[in-house]
Amino acid sequence: PIFFHKSDRREQEFLLATAFLPSMTVQMAEAFTGIKAAGRILRSLNERNYFTERHVMKDHPLFLYHPLFREFLVSKARESLTPEEIAALQRKAAALLVKERQTDDAAALLLEAEDWNAFVALLVRQAPVLMSMGRSRTIAEWIGRIPQEIVENTPWFLYWKGLCRLPVSPAESRPLLEDAFRLFESHKDNAGMFIAWSAVVQTYLFEFDDFRPLDRWIDWLDERLRKGASFPSPEIEASVAAGMTGALTWRMPAHPAMRKWVERALSLSLKSANSEAGMRSCTNAVAYYIWMGMFHECSILIGEMSKKVSAEAVSPLRRISIKVPEAMFYNTAAEFREQAVRSVQEGLEIARETGVHLVDPLLYIQGVVSSLNEKNPQRAEEFLRKLEKTLRSGSRTHSSHYYCLSAWHQLFTGCTDQAVLLAGKSLAMAEETGVPVSETIIRILLAHALFASGKYGPAEQQLSVIRTILPRTGSSYFEYLYLLTEAWFLLSRGDRETGQEALSQAMRNGRQQGFATMQYFWLPSVLGSLCAEALEAGMEVGYVQSLIQKLDLVPGERSRYVEHWPWPVKIYTFGRLEVLRDGRPLEFPAKAPRKIIALLRLLVSCGRNGASEERISDMLWPEADGDAALQSLATSIHRLRQLLGNDKTIQRNDGRVRLDPLFCWVDAHAFEELLDSAAGGPKPSSFGKAQIRFIEKALLLYKDAFLSESTETYALSYRERLREKYLRTVTWLGGQYEERGVFDKAIECYQKGLEIDNLAEELYYRIMKCYASAGRKAEAIAVYMRCKRVLRAVLGVDPAPGTETLFKALSK
């Protein structure tokens, strides 16, 4: 422009210099040129419309040259100044722009000046900020303008180029970061080595494929710290601690310094400005705490993470990411089951609103776990379908988790062969990726699937392998799961003694550690049966009862006679009627209708299968017509349910009414259940331990006559039936002991029978024979005298000829 040539030398120098500033304040122009009249020059250019725009900012005006005018000025500067002078101006302008936080313009000037040292310094300072803003593409574009040979020999360029590729392709980013690490190491750049080390470790955690190569990186850091190396700054230490926590959690959870690294990472995350490293530390710590069974510590950490995210303005990714560890924790805590799926749904909703779907697969995984914990296989299948769509090649650990969850779903729904197939596929991938925790979980699942399929040998082989892996997990929680699995196999195969030892140790560990979770235990029915076994044997009764209640376990066929199961309602009938509701005696209201109590006694007297509505109506309302009686029955059932405090205690299906055995325990029904279990076990001639155990437990329940004060016909009939069963059982059991020469046990059985019926002469006779066989004639004669006295006093008769003959033989 003509006015440029008419300007004085000082004004021309001002224009040529300030052309390297894309925009400027008066203060910037003064600082850059050293000309105090900078403000007057800029205002004059603007007022004369000399290609200079003026924008009013908050507290000062901002000036910028028209692009064409600026291009002209830069061209003139290159004509009149040496390359060195131009480069010096660019560096000076860049420094001023950095100070004014105009980073992009500063980077452009340094790249144009090819001042690689200054650009590295700018990159080291500004790249973390740009990355936190999601501007990795900007960094990649900057580095893309640098000659390749310079990038390959400058560790910071390699580091940031690799870090930009990390979210897109961890496998591609790793060689760049490893090269950066080697250059830092050759330059003895301590800060660079630690930062590059942390980034290399991240590639394995992002790729989620083979974790075995992490061993050499873990060893490097161990050795470095053993030699006394220190961290250049708390921020670098926080990044390394986050990386080491992740590496050890997935690869070496039993590492001797594991707990210290977790604690250090969490401590630094609270102080560090690096929120990304802090989130990694917390997420890795949550996984570690869960796998170790440290649920209390996990609860505290989840609370702190949630508060921090709620209190800060964080990115959508962080808002979504917190939902994964939340769901992980809630899935381990029985009391938070509903919150687990809520966290999953909240995370997916934020992803839908923001378009950030990076964390979706992890949320789907927790959705599957939550659904199966809640016994909802249909919802689990929906999450599995979504998870399947996220599978990709080069991520075997992720695929292994998918097949593992699919196997769990198949086992849960009874498709055991398919569960075996999928669990085997999952295990093959897990063995290739080197994650001991994943391998342990999958092998436990595979063992259960094999056992449920009747493949007992292969199932027990899996247990043998798990024993060798457990020390590498360092987890008391997985030891607990292993012991439960071992106990189930042993007890199911009839090895009661060894099975109870394993179960006792598992329940003791569970109580001491406070375990109350279904996560990684595949079948609620299995755990329910084990709990019943533990209660029957008197193992950790309080803990086992709380486990049943927290996990909503339902008693199976083998559990319905277990008195110590935490039944909502327990009814005692041998003697006086007594009802316990949630463990507390139920006080019948003074004005409670007699028909309600009568209905309860009648339902008990009808046995485990109940009776038809017509029969019950006829017995309670014999004078009423059919419809009126049925209506009265319906009303009475409703009132009785209210009294018992649970609508599920009474079933009314297909015209029959009965007390529901899943919610209501009755001593008389348990008595019959135990005797039926004994009859369904070994044949009487085998005299098996299980058979004796069932019988002895049944006999302990029979303390007195059934509803001893009741005179109703239905009660009398059931009372006689139970009495006959009791006497027949003690007689048979005593006979078994007698045949085997165990006379003390036989006598004890027969005496129990006499406590119920002191007129049963056969029992006196058998006791006499036992004493005689044991060489205790005086005691045998005493039994005869008692028999004779009772029979004469009550019936007015003498003992039978057989008894008399035995007495005479004893008296010689």
PDB file of N, CA and C in Angstrom, residues 140-227:
ATOM      1  N   ALA A 140      -1.411 -33.554  16.956  1.00  0.00           N
ATOM      2  CA  ALA A 140      -0.984 -34.426  15.860  1.00  0.00           C
ATOM      3  C   ALA A 140      -0.678 -33.609  14.609  1.00  0.00           C
ATOM      4  N   GLU A 141      -1.487 -32.593  14.337  1.00  0.00           N
ATOM      5  CA  GLU A 141      -1.252 -31.746  13.164  1.00  0.00           C
ATOM      6  C   GLU A 141       0.048 -30.964  13.312  1.00  0.00           C
ATOM      7  N   TRP A 142       0.302 -30.457  14.520  1.00  0.00           N
ATOM      8  CA  TRP A 142       1.562 -29.746  14.747  1.00  0.00           C
ATOM      9  C   TRP A 142       2.755 -30.651  14.441  1.00  0.00           C
ATOM     10  N   ILE A 143       2.719 -31.851  15.045  1.00  0.00           N
ATOM     11  CA  ILE A 143       3.858 -32.773  14.876  1.00  0.00           C
ATOM     12  C   ILE A 143       3.961 -33.222  13.430  1.00  0.00           C
ATOM     13  N   GLY A 144       2.819 -33.297  12.726  1.00  0.00           N
ATOM     14  CA  GLY A 144       2.832 -33.689  11.324  1.00  0.00           C
ATOM     15  C   GLY A 144       3.557 -32.706  10.432  1.00  0.00           C
ATOM     16  N   ARG A 145       3.752 -31.480  10.892  1.00  0.00           N
ATOM     17  CA  ARG A 145       4.452 -30.462  10.081  1.00  0.00           C
ATOM     18  C   ARG A 145       5.961 -30.477  10.319  1.00  0.00           C
ATOM     19  N   ILE A 146       6.415 -31.327  11.233  1.00  0.00           N
ATOM     20  CA  ILE A 146       7.838 -31.404  11.548  1.00  0.00           C
ATOM     21  C   ILE A 146       8.472 -32.480  10.686  1.00  0.00           C
ATOM     22  N   PRO A 147       9.670 -32.245  10.151  1.00  0.00           N
ATOM     23  CA  PRO A 147      10.347 -33.279   9.356  1.00  0.00           C
ATOM     24  C   PRO A 147      10.485 -34.584  10.134  1.00  0.00           C
ATOM     25  N   GLN A 148      10.265 -35.724   9.429  1.00  0.00           N
ATOM     26  CA  GLN A 148      10.222 -37.021  10.072  1.00  0.00           C
ATOM     27  C   GLN A 148      11.507 -37.351  10.812  1.00  0.00           C
ATOM     28  N   GLU A 149      12.672 -37.007  10.236  1.00  0.00           N
ATOM     29  CA  GLU A 149      13.936 -37.357  10.885  1.00  0.00           C
ATOM     30  C   GLU A 149      14.097 -36.627  12.212  1.00  0.00           C
ATOM     31  N   ILE A 150      13.502 -35.443  12.292  1.00  0.00           N
ATOM     32  CA  ILE A 150      13.574 -34.698  13.554  1.00  0.00           C
ATOM     33  C   ILE A 150      12.638 -35.324  14.588  1.00  0.00           C
ATOM     34  N   VAL A 151      11.442 -35.710  14.135  1.00  0.00           N
ATOM     35  CA  VAL A 151      10.491 -36.367  15.044  1.00  0.00           C
ATOM     36  C   VAL A 151      11.100 -37.640  15.615  1.00  0.00           C
ATOM     37  N   GLU A 152      11.735 -38.441  14.755  1.00  0.00           N
ATOM     38  CA  GLU A 152      12.268 -39.737  15.181  1.00  0.00           C
ATOM     39  C   GLU A 152      13.413 -39.622  16.169  1.00  0.00           C
ATOM     40  N   ASN A 153      14.029 -38.467  16.236  1.00  0.00           N
ATOM     41  CA  ASN A 153      15.167 -38.274  17.138  1.00  0.00           C
ATOM     42  C   ASN A 153      14.855 -37.318  18.287  1.00  0.00           C
ATOM     43  N   THR A 154      13.579 -36.940  18.425  1.00  0.00           N
ATOM     44  CA  THR A 154      13.177 -36.051  19.514  1.00  0.00           C
ATOM     45  C   THR A 154      12.153 -36.793  20.371  1.00  0.00           C
ATOM     46  N   PRO A 155      12.535 -37.213  21.572  1.00  0.00           N
ATOM     47  CA  PRO A 155      11.644 -38.079  22.358  1.00  0.00           C
ATOM     48  C   PRO A 155      10.279 -37.458  22.658  1.00  0.00           C
ATOM     49  N   TRP A 156      10.241 -36.140  22.869  1.00  0.00           N
ATOM     50  CA  TRP A 156       8.955 -35.526  23.199  1.00  0.00           C
ATOM     51  C   TRP A 156       7.993 -35.546  22.012  1.00  0.00           C
ATOM     52  N   PHE A 157       8.538 -35.380  20.797  1.00  0.00           N
ATOM     53  CA  PHE A 157       7.677 -35.473  19.613  1.00  0.00           C
ATOM     54  C   PHE A 157       7.106 -36.888  19.481  1.00  0.00           C
ATOM     55  N   LEU A 158       7.984 -37.890  19.690  1.00  0.00           N
ATOM     56  CA  LEU A 158       7.520 -39.282  19.627  1.00  0.00           C
ATOM     57  C   LEU A 158       6.473 -39.566  20.705  1.00  0.00           C
ATOM     58  N   TYR A 159       6.727 -39.023  21.903  1.00  0.00           N
ATOM     59  CA  TYR A 159       5.806 -39.259  23.025  1.00  0.00           C
ATOM     60  C   TYR A 159       4.415 -38.718  22.703  1.00  0.00           C
ATOM     61  N   TRP A 160       4.367 -37.452  22.252  1.00  0.00           N
ATOM     62  CA  TRP A 160       3.048 -36.863  22.022  1.00  0.00           C
ATOM     63  C   TRP A 160       2.382 -37.416  20.767  1.00  0.00           C
ATOM     64  N   LYS A 161       3.177 -37.796  19.784  1.00  0.00           N
ATOM     65  CA  LYS A 161       2.598 -38.446  18.607  1.00  0.00           C
ATOM     66  C   LYS A 161       1.972 -39.776  19.007  1.00  0.00           C
ATOM     67  N   GLY A 162       2.671 -40.518  19.857  1.00  0.00           N
ATOM     68  CA  GLY A 162       2.129 -41.787  20.335  1.00  0.00           C
ATOM     69  C   GLY A 162       0.899 -41.600  21.199  1.00  0.00           C
ATOM     70  N   LEU A 163       0.933 -40.591  22.055  1.00  0.00           N
ATOM     71  CA  LEU A 163      -0.202 -40.361  22.954  1.00  0.00           C
ATOM     72  C   LEU A 163      -1.446 -39.958  22.168  1.00  0.00           C
ATOM     73  N   CYS A 164      -1.259 -39.226  21.069  1.00  0.00           N
ATOM     74  CA  CYS A 164      -2.417 -38.857  20.245  1.00  0.00           C
ATOM     75  C   CYS A 164      -3.049 -40.079  19.588  1.00  0.00           C
ATOM     76  N   ARG A 165      -2.241 -41.103  19.298  1.00  0.00           N
ATOM     77  CA  ARG A 165      -2.756 -42.317  18.672  1.00  0.00           C
ATOM     78  C   ARG A 165      -3.362 -43.276  19.686  1.00  0.00           C
ATOM     79  N   LEU A 166      -3.073 -43.075  20.975  1.00  0.00           N
ATOM     80  CA  LEU A 166      -3.457 -44.041  22.013  1.00  0.00           C
ATOM     81  C   LEU A 166      -4.954 -44.354  22.031  1.00  0.00           C
ATOM     82  N   PRO A 167      -5.845 -43.357  22.047  1.00  0.00           N
ATOM     83  CA  PRO A 167      -7.277 -43.706  22.113  1.00  0.00           C
ATOM     84  C   PRO A 167      -7.780 -44.375  20.835  1.00  0.00           C
ATOM     85  N   VAL A 168      -7.117 -44.086  19.711  1.00  0.00           N
ATOM     86  CA  VAL A 168      -7.576 -44.602  18.421  1.00  0.00           C
ATOM     87  C   VAL A 168      -7.030 -45.995  18.169  1.00  0.00           C
ATOM     88  N   SER A 169      -5.717 -46.174  18.404  1.00  0.00           N
ATOM     89  CA  SER A 169      -5.070 -47.452  18.146  1.00  0.00           C
ATOM     90  C   SER A 169      -3.918 -47.645  19.131  1.00  0.00           C
ATOM     91  N   PRO A 170      -4.196 -48.256  20.283  1.00  0.00           N
ATOM     92  CA  PRO A 170      -3.124 -48.474  21.265  1.00  0.00           C
ATOM     93  C   PRO A 170      -1.942 -49.246  20.692  1.00  0.00           C
ATOM     94  N   ALA A 171      -2.228 -50.221  19.799  1.00  0.00           N
ATOM     95  CA  ALA A 171      -1.143 -51.027  19.227  1.00  0.00           C
ATOM     96  C   ALA A 171      -0.220 -50.177  18.369  1.00  0.00           C
ATOM     97  N   GLU A 172      -0.777 -49.193  17.634  1.00  0.00           N
ATOM     98  CA  GLU A 172       0.038 -48.310  16.801  1.00  0.00           C
ATOM     99  C   GLU A 172       0.801 -47.303  17.645  1.00  0.00           C
ATOM    100  N   SER A 173       0.222 -46.887  18.758  1.00  0.00           N
ATOM    101  CA  SER A 173       0.874 -45.872  19.586  1.00  0.00           C
ATOM    102  C   SER A 173       2.052 -46.453  20.366  1.00  0.00           C
ATOM    103  N   ARG A 174       2.007 -47.771  20.658  1.00  0.00           N
ATOM    104  CA  ARG A 174       3.017 -48.362  21.546  1.00  0.00           C
ATOM    105  C   ARG A 174       4.440 -48.242  21.003  1.00  0.00           C
ATOM    106  N   PRO A 175       4.730 -48.574  19.714  1.00  0.00           N
ATOM    107  CA  PRO A 175       6.115 -48.438  19.236  1.00  0.00           C
ATOM    108  C   PRO A 175       6.632 -47.008  19.347  1.00  0.00           C
ATOM    109  N   LEU A 176       5.784 -46.026  19.098  1.00  0.00           N
ATOM    110  CA  LEU A 176       6.199 -44.620  19.204  1.00  0.00           C
ATOM    111  C   LEU A 176       6.581 -44.301  20.648  1.00  0.00           C
ATOM    112  N   LEU A 177       5.759 -44.761  21.581  1.00  0.00           N
ATOM    113  CA  LEU A 177       6.023 -44.472  22.994  1.00  0.00           C
ATOM    114  C   LEU A 177       7.243 -45.234  23.508  1.00  0.00           C
ATOM    115  N   GLU A 178       7.422 -46.457  23.018  1.00  0.00           N
ATOM    116  CA  GLU A 178       8.610 -47.216  23.412  1.00  0.00           C
ATOM    117  C   GLU A 178       9.888 -46.565  22.877  1.00  0.00           C
ATOM    118  N   ASP A 179       9.827 -46.043  21.620  1.00  0.00           N
ATOM    119  CA  ASP A 179      10.980 -45.320  21.071  1.00  0.00           C
ATOM    120  C   ASP A 179      11.260 -44.064  21.887  1.00  0.00           C
ATOM    121  N   ALA A 180      10.195 -43.371  22.294  1.00  0.00           N
ATOM    122  CA  ALA A 180      10.368 -42.174  23.125  1.00  0.00           C
ATOM    123  C   ALA A 180      11.031 -42.545  24.442  1.00  0.00           C
ATOM    124  N   PHE A 181      10.580 -43.657  25.033  1.00  0.00           N
ATOM    125  CA  PHE A 181      11.163 -44.110  26.297  1.00  0.00           C
ATOM    126  C   PHE A 181      12.656 -44.379  26.140  1.00  0.00           C
ATOM    127  N   ARG A 182      13.049 -45.072  25.048  1.00  0.00           N
ATOM    128  CA  ARG A 182      14.457 -45.397  24.850  1.00  0.00           C
ATOM    129  C   ARG A 182      15.297 -44.137  24.666  1.00  0.00           C
ATOM    130  N   LEU A 183      14.753 -43.148  23.949  1.00  0.00           N
ATOM    131  CA  LEU A 183      15.499 -41.890  23.769  1.00  0.00           C
ATOM    132  C   LEU A 183      15.633 -41.143  25.084  1.00  0.00           C
ATOM    133  N   PHE A 184      14.555 -41.087  25.847  1.00  0.00           N
ATOM    134  CA  PHE A 184      14.639 -40.441  27.165  1.00  0.00           C
ATOM    135  C   PHE A 184      15.704 -41.139  28.020  1.00  0.00           C
ATOM    136  N   GLU A 185      15.715 -42.486  27.927  1.00  0.00           N
ATOM    137  CA  GLU A 185      16.666 -43.246  28.726  1.00  0.00           C
ATOM    138  C   GLU A 185      18.102 -42.946  28.291  1.00  0.00           C
ATOM    139  N   SER A 186      18.316 -42.850  26.970  1.00  0.00           N
ATOM    140  CA  SER A 186      19.671 -42.555  26.479  1.00  0.00           C
ATOM    141  C   SER A 186      20.099 -41.142  26.835  1.00  0.00           C
ATOM    142  N   HIS A 187      19.120 -40.229  26.944  1.00  0.00           N
ATOM    143  CA  HIS A 187      19.428 -38.838  27.327  1.00  0.00           C
ATOM    144  C   HIS A 187      19.471 -38.662  28.839  1.00  0.00           C
ATOM    145  N   LYS A 188      19.181 -39.776  29.564  1.00  0.00           N
ATOM    146  CA  LYS A 188      19.126 -39.726  31.039  1.00  0.00           C
ATOM    147  C   LYS A 188      18.120 -38.669  31.525  1.00  0.00           C
ATOM    148  N   ASP A 189      17.005 -38.597  30.789  1.00  0.00           N
ATOM    149  CA  ASP A 189      15.927 -37.665  31.133  1.00  0.00           C
ATOM    150  C   ASP A 189      14.958 -38.396  32.072  1.00  0.00           C
ATOM    151  N   ASN A 190      15.123 -38.168  33.366  1.00  0.00           N
ATOM    152  CA  ASN A 190      14.344 -38.896  34.369  1.00  0.00           C
ATOM    153  C   ASN A 190      12.847 -38.659  34.209  1.00  0.00           C
ATOM    154  N   ALA A 191      12.454 -37.403  34.054  1.00  0.00           N
ATOM    155  CA  ALA A 191      11.034 -37.066  33.916  1.00  0.00           C
ATOM    156  C   ALA A 191      10.448 -37.731  32.675  1.00  0.00           C
ATOM    157  N   GLY A 192      11.193 -37.641  31.557  1.00  0.00           N
ATOM    158  CA  GLY A 192      10.700 -38.230  30.320  1.00  0.00           C
ATOM    159  C   GLY A 192      10.526 -39.732  30.427  1.00  0.00           C
ATOM    160  N   MET A 193      11.483 -40.413  31.076  1.00  0.00           N
ATOM    161  CA  MET A 193      11.384 -41.864  31.228  1.00  0.00           C
ATOM    162  C   MET A 193      10.126 -42.262  31.981  1.00  0.00           C
ATOM    163  N   PHE A 194       9.861 -41.605  33.095  1.00  0.00           N
ATOM    164  CA  PHE A 194       8.689 -41.961  33.899  1.00  0.00           C
ATOM    165  C   PHE A 194       7.391 -41.683  33.139  1.00  0.00           C
ATOM    166  N   ILE A 195       7.362 -40.549  32.448  1.00  0.00           N
ATOM    167  CA  ILE A 195       6.138 -40.194  31.711  1.00  0.00           C
ATOM    168  C   ILE A 195       5.908 -41.181  30.560  1.00  0.00           C
ATOM    169  N   ALA A 196       6.977 -41.506  29.828  1.00  0.00           N
ATOM    170  CA  ALA A 196       6.841 -42.459  28.720  1.00  0.00           C
ATOM    171  C   ALA A 196       6.496 -43.850  29.248  1.00  0.00           C
ATOM    172  N   TRP A 197       7.095 -44.249  30.383  1.00  0.00           N
ATOM    173  CA  TRP A 197       6.769 -45.539  30.993  1.00  0.00           C
ATOM    174  C   TRP A 197       5.269 -45.633  31.265  1.00  0.00           C
ATOM    175  N   SER A 198       4.721 -44.583  31.870  1.00  0.00           N
ATOM    176  CA  SER A 198       3.297 -44.572  32.196  1.00  0.00           C
ATOM    177  C   SER A 198       2.444 -44.699  30.940  1.00  0.00           C
ATOM    178  N   ALA A 199       2.864 -44.026  29.858  1.00  0.00           N
ATOM    179  CA  ALA A 199       2.091 -44.066  28.613  1.00  0.00           C
ATOM    180  C   ALA A 199       2.151 -45.448  27.970  1.00  0.00           C
ATOM    181  N   VAL A 200       3.326 -46.091  27.984  1.00  0.00           N
ATOM    182  CA  VAL A 200       3.445 -47.435  27.413  1.00  0.00           C
ATOM    183  C   VAL A 200       2.510 -48.391  28.162  1.00  0.00           C
ATOM    184  N   VAL A 201       2.497 -48.306  29.477  1.00  0.00           N
ATOM    185  CA  VAL A 201       1.614 -49.162  30.280  1.00  0.00           C
ATOM    186  C   VAL A 201       0.149 -48.920  29.895  1.00  0.00           C
ATOM    187  N   GLN A 202      -0.188 -47.655  29.664  1.00  0.00           N
ATOM    188  CA  GLN A 202      -1.565 -47.335  29.276  1.00  0.00           C
ATOM    189  C   GLN A 202      -1.970 -48.034  27.983  1.00  0.00           C
ATOM    190  N   THR A 203      -1.031 -48.204  27.066  1.00  0.00           N
ATOM    191  CA  THR A 203      -1.406 -48.841  25.795  1.00  0.00           C
ATOM    192  C   THR A 203      -1.951 -50.241  26.025  1.00  0.00           C
ATOM    193  N   TYR A 204      -1.372 -50.966  26.979  1.00  0.00           N
ATOM    194  CA  TYR A 204      -1.858 -52.323  27.260  1.00  0.00           C
ATOM    195  C   TYR A 204      -3.232 -52.278  27.924  1.00  0.00           C
ATOM    196  N   LEU A 205      -3.446 -51.292  28.791  1.00  0.00           N
ATOM    197  CA  LEU A 205      -4.742 -51.185  29.465  1.00  0.00           C
ATOM    198  C   LEU A 205      -5.820 -50.740  28.487  1.00  0.00           C
ATOM    199  N   PHE A 206      -5.452 -49.885  27.516  1.00  0.00           N
ATOM    200  CA  PHE A 206      -6.412 -49.442  26.504  1.00  0.00           C
ATOM    201  C   PHE A 206      -6.711 -50.566  25.510  1.00  0.00           C
ATOM    202  N   GLU A 207      -5.663 -51.291  25.106  1.00  0.00           N
ATOM    203  CA  GLU A 207      -5.844 -52.328  24.096  1.00  0.00           C
ATOM    204  C   GLU A 207      -6.662 -53.489  24.645  1.00  0.00           C
ATOM    205  N   PHE A 208      -6.475 -53.807  25.925  1.00  0.00           N
ATOM    206  CA  PHE A 208      -7.244 -54.852  26.597  1.00  0.00           C
ATOM    207  C   PHE A 208      -7.078 -56.183  25.878  1.00  0.00           C
ATOM    208  N   ASP A 209      -5.822 -56.512  25.589  1.00  0.00           N
ATOM    209  CA  ASP A 209      -5.556 -57.748  24.873  1.00  0.00           C
ATOM    210  C   ASP A 209      -4.577 -58.602  25.670  1.00  0.00           C
ATOM    211  N   ASP A 210      -3.320 -58.581  25.343  1.00  0.00           N
ATOM    212  CA  ASP A 210      -2.317 -59.407  26.005  1.00  0.00           C
ATOM    213  C   ASP A 210      -1.580 -58.569  27.047  1.00  0.00           C
ATOM    214  N   PHE A 211      -1.704 -58.964  28.319  1.00  0.00           N
ATOM    215  CA  PHE A 211      -1.087 -58.206  29.407  1.00  0.00           C
ATOM    216  C   PHE A 211       0.286 -58.760  29.806  1.00  0.00           C
ATOM    217  N   ARG A 212       0.698 -59.866  29.223  1.00  0.00           N
ATOM    218  CA  ARG A 212       1.959 -60.487  29.641  1.00  0.00           C
ATOM    219  C   ARG A 212       3.183 -59.603  29.411  1.00  0.00           C
ATOM    220  N   PRO A 213       3.256 -58.825  28.313  1.00  0.00           N
ATOM    221  CA  PRO A 213       4.432 -57.965  28.133  1.00  0.00           C
ATOM    222  C   PRO A 213       4.597 -56.901  29.218  1.00  0.00           C
ATOM    223  N   LEU A 214       3.563 -56.689  30.027  1.00  0.00           N
ATOM    224  CA  LEU A 214       3.694 -55.717  31.118  1.00  0.00           C
ATOM    225  C   LEU A 214       4.753 -56.133  32.134  1.00  0.00           C
ATOM    226  N   ASP A 215       5.091 -57.412  32.163  1.00  0.00           N
ATOM    227  CA  ASP A 215       6.039 -57.904  33.171  1.00  0.00           C
ATOM    228  C   ASP A 215       7.349 -57.126  33.131  1.00  0.00           C
ATOM    229  N   ARG A 216       7.875 -56.887  31.921  1.00  0.00           N
ATOM    230  CA  ARG A 216       9.184 -56.211  31.855  1.00  0.00           C
ATOM    231  C   ARG A 216       9.085 -54.747  32.264  1.00  0.00           C
ATOM    232  N   TRP A 217       7.936 -54.135  32.043  1.00  0.00           N
ATOM    233  CA  TRP A 217       7.758 -52.735  32.458  1.00  0.00           C
ATOM    234  C   TRP A 217       7.589 -52.641  33.969  1.00  0.00           C
ATOM    235  N   ILE A 218       6.895 -53.615  34.539  1.00  0.00           N
ATOM    236  CA  ILE A 218       6.781 -53.662  36.002  1.00  0.00           C
ATOM    237  C   ILE A 218       8.160 -53.878  36.618  1.00  0.00           C
ATOM    238  N   ASP A 219       8.913 -54.808  36.037  1.00  0.00           N
ATOM    239  CA  ASP A 219      10.257 -55.093  36.554  1.00  0.00           C
ATOM    240  C   ASP A 219      11.160 -53.876  36.444  1.00  0.00           C
ATOM    241  N   TRP A 220      11.045 -53.147  35.325  1.00  0.00           N
ATOM    242  CA  TRP A 220      11.889 -51.948  35.148  1.00  0.00           C
ATOM    243  C   TRP A 220      11.647 -50.941  36.268  1.00  0.00           C
ATOM    244  N   LEU A 221      10.370 -50.689  36.563  1.00  0.00           N
ATOM    245  CA  LEU A 221      10.057 -49.706  37.597  1.00  0.00           C
ATOM    246  C   LEU A 221      10.489 -50.199  38.970  1.00  0.00           C
ATOM    247  N   ASP A 222      10.271 -51.485  39.237  1.00  0.00           N
ATOM    248  CA  ASP A 222      10.725 -52.054  40.518  1.00  0.00           C
ATOM    249  C   ASP A 222      12.230 -51.841  40.692  1.00  0.00           C
ATOM    250  N   GLU A 223      12.976 -52.171  39.642  1.00  0.00           N
ATOM    251  CA  GLU A 223      14.436 -52.058  39.710  1.00  0.00           C
ATOM    252  C   GLU A 223      14.867 -50.600  39.858  1.00  0.00           C
ATOM    253  N   ARG A 224      14.207 -49.728  39.129  1.00  0.00           N
ATOM    254  CA  ARG A 224      14.549 -48.294  39.170  1.00  0.00           C
ATOM    255  C   ARG A 224      14.360 -47.732  40.576  1.00  0.00           C
ATOM    256  N   LEU A 225      13.241 -48.093  41.194  1.00  0.00           N
ATOM    257  CA  LEU A 225      12.964 -47.582  42.538  1.00  0.00           C
ATOM    258  C   LEU A 225      13.857 -48.252  43.577  1.00  0.00           C
ATOM    259  N   ARG A 226      14.215 -49.520  43.336  1.00  0.00           N
ATOM    260  CA  ARG A 226      15.141 -50.204  44.246  1.00  0.00           C
ATOM    261  C   ARG A 226      16.487 -49.491  44.296  1.00  0.00           C
ATOM    262  N   LYS A 227      16.863 -48.907  43.153  1.00  0.00           N
ATOM    263  CA  LYS A 227      18.145 -48.203  43.082  1.00  0.00           C
ATOM    264  C   LYS A 227      18.060 -46.772  43.609  1.00  0.00           C
TER     265      LYS A 227
END
